[in-house]
Coordinates of C-alpha atoms in Angstrom, one line a residue:
X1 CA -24.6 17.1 -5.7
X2 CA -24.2 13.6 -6.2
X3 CA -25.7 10.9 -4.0
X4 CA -23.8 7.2 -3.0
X5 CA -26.4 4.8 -4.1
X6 CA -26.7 3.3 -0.5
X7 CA -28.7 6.4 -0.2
X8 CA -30.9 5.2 -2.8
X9 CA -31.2 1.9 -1.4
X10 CA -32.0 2.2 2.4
X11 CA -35.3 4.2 2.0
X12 CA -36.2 1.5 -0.7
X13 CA -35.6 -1.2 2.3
X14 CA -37.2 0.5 4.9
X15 CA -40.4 0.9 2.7
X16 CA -40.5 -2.1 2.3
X17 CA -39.5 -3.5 6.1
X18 CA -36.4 -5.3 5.1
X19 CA -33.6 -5.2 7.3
X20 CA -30.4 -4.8 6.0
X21 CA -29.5 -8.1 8.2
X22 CA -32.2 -9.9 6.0
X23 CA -31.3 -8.3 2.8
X24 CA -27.5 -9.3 3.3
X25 CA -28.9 -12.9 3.5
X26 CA -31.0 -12.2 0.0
X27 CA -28.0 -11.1 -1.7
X28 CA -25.4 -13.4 -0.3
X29 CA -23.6 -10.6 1.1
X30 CA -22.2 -10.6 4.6
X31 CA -23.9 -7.6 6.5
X32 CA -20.9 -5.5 7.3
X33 CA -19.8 -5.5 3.4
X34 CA -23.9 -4.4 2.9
X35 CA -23.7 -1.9 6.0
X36 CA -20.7 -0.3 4.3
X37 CA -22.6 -0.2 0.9
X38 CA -25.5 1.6 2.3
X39 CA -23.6 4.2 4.6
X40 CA -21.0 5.3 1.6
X41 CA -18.6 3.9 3.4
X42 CA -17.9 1.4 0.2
X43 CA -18.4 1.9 -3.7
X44 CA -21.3 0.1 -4.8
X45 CA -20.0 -3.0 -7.0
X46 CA -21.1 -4.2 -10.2
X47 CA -22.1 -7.4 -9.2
X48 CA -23.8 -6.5 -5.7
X49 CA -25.8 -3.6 -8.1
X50 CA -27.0 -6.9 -10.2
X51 CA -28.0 -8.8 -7.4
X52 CA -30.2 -5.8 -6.0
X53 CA -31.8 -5.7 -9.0
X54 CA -32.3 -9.2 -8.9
X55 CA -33.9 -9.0 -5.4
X56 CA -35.6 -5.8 -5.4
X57 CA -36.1 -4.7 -8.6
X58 CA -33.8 -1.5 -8.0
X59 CA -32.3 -1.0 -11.5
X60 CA -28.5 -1.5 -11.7
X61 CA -27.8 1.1 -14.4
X62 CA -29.1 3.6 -12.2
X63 CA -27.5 2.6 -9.2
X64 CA -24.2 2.1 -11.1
X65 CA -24.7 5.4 -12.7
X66 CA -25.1 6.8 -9.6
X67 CA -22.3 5.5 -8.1
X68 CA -20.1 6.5 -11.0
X69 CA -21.1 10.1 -10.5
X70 CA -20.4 9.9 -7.0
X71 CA -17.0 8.6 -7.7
X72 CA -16.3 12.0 -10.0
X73 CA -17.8 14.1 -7.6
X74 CA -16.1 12.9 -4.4
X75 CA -12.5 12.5 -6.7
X76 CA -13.2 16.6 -7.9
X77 CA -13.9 17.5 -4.5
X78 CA -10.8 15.9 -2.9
X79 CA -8.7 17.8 -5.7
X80 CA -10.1 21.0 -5.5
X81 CA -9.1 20.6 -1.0
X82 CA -5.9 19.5 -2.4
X83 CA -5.5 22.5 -4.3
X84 CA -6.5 24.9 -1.7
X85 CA -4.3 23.8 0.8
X86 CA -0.7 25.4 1.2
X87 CA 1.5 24.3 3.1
X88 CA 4.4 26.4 4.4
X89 CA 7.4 24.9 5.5
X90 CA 10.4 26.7 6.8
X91 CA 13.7 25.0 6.1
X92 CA 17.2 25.7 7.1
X93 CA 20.1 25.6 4.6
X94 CA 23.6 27.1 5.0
X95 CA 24.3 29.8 2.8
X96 CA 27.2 28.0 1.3
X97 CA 25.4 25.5 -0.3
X98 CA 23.7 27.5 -2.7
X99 CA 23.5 25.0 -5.6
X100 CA 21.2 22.5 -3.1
X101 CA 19.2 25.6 -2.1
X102 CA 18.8 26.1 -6.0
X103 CA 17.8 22.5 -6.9
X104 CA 15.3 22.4 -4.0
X105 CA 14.0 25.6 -5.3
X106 CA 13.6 24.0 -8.3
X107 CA 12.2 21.1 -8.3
X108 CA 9.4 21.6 -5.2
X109 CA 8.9 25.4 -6.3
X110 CA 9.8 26.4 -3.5
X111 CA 10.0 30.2 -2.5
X112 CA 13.7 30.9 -1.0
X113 CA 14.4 34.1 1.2
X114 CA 17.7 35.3 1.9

């Protein structure tokens, strides 16, 4: 299972008993965009990864990396609910208009009972 790299980060800050306050200030960030970053509430960007590195030492390939395959992860995941979930939807159409019942049929795949 993948893992958003403000998961990476915070443990790294608390070891070293930085607050993320004071580590928005070190990166020039404002805290709420940090905040974000570090609750995978926000993607990790390429510049904020080079400016950890810069700061901390935290490597920005690795955080990048991780971010990437967090990215494919959470996308896959999103798909595969999209997949799973149905939905059924009962429609009525007058029995007349069978060429609009046969388009609709058509084009959504849509199951039709008589």
């Amino acid at each position: 299972m993948a893992v958003h790299p403000g998961m990476m980060i915070k443990p790294e800050l608390e070891e070293r008993g930085i607050s993320q306050k004071d580590f928005a200030k070190m990166l020039g960030t404002q805290p709420s965009h940090l905040s974000e970053v570090l609750n995978g509430k926000r993607a990790l960007s390429t510049e904020l990864a080079m400016k950890i590195e810069e700061v901390i030492g935290l490597p920005a390939k690795i955080l990048l990396s991780a971010q990437a395959q967090y990215d494919v992860e959470t996308l896959n995941t999103h798909a595969a609910k999209a997949d799973s979930q149905h939905e059924t939807v009962a429609i009525t159409i007058p029995i007349h208009d069978h060429n609009l019942l046969r388009e609709i049929v058509r084009r959504f795949g849509w199951a039709c009972v008589l």
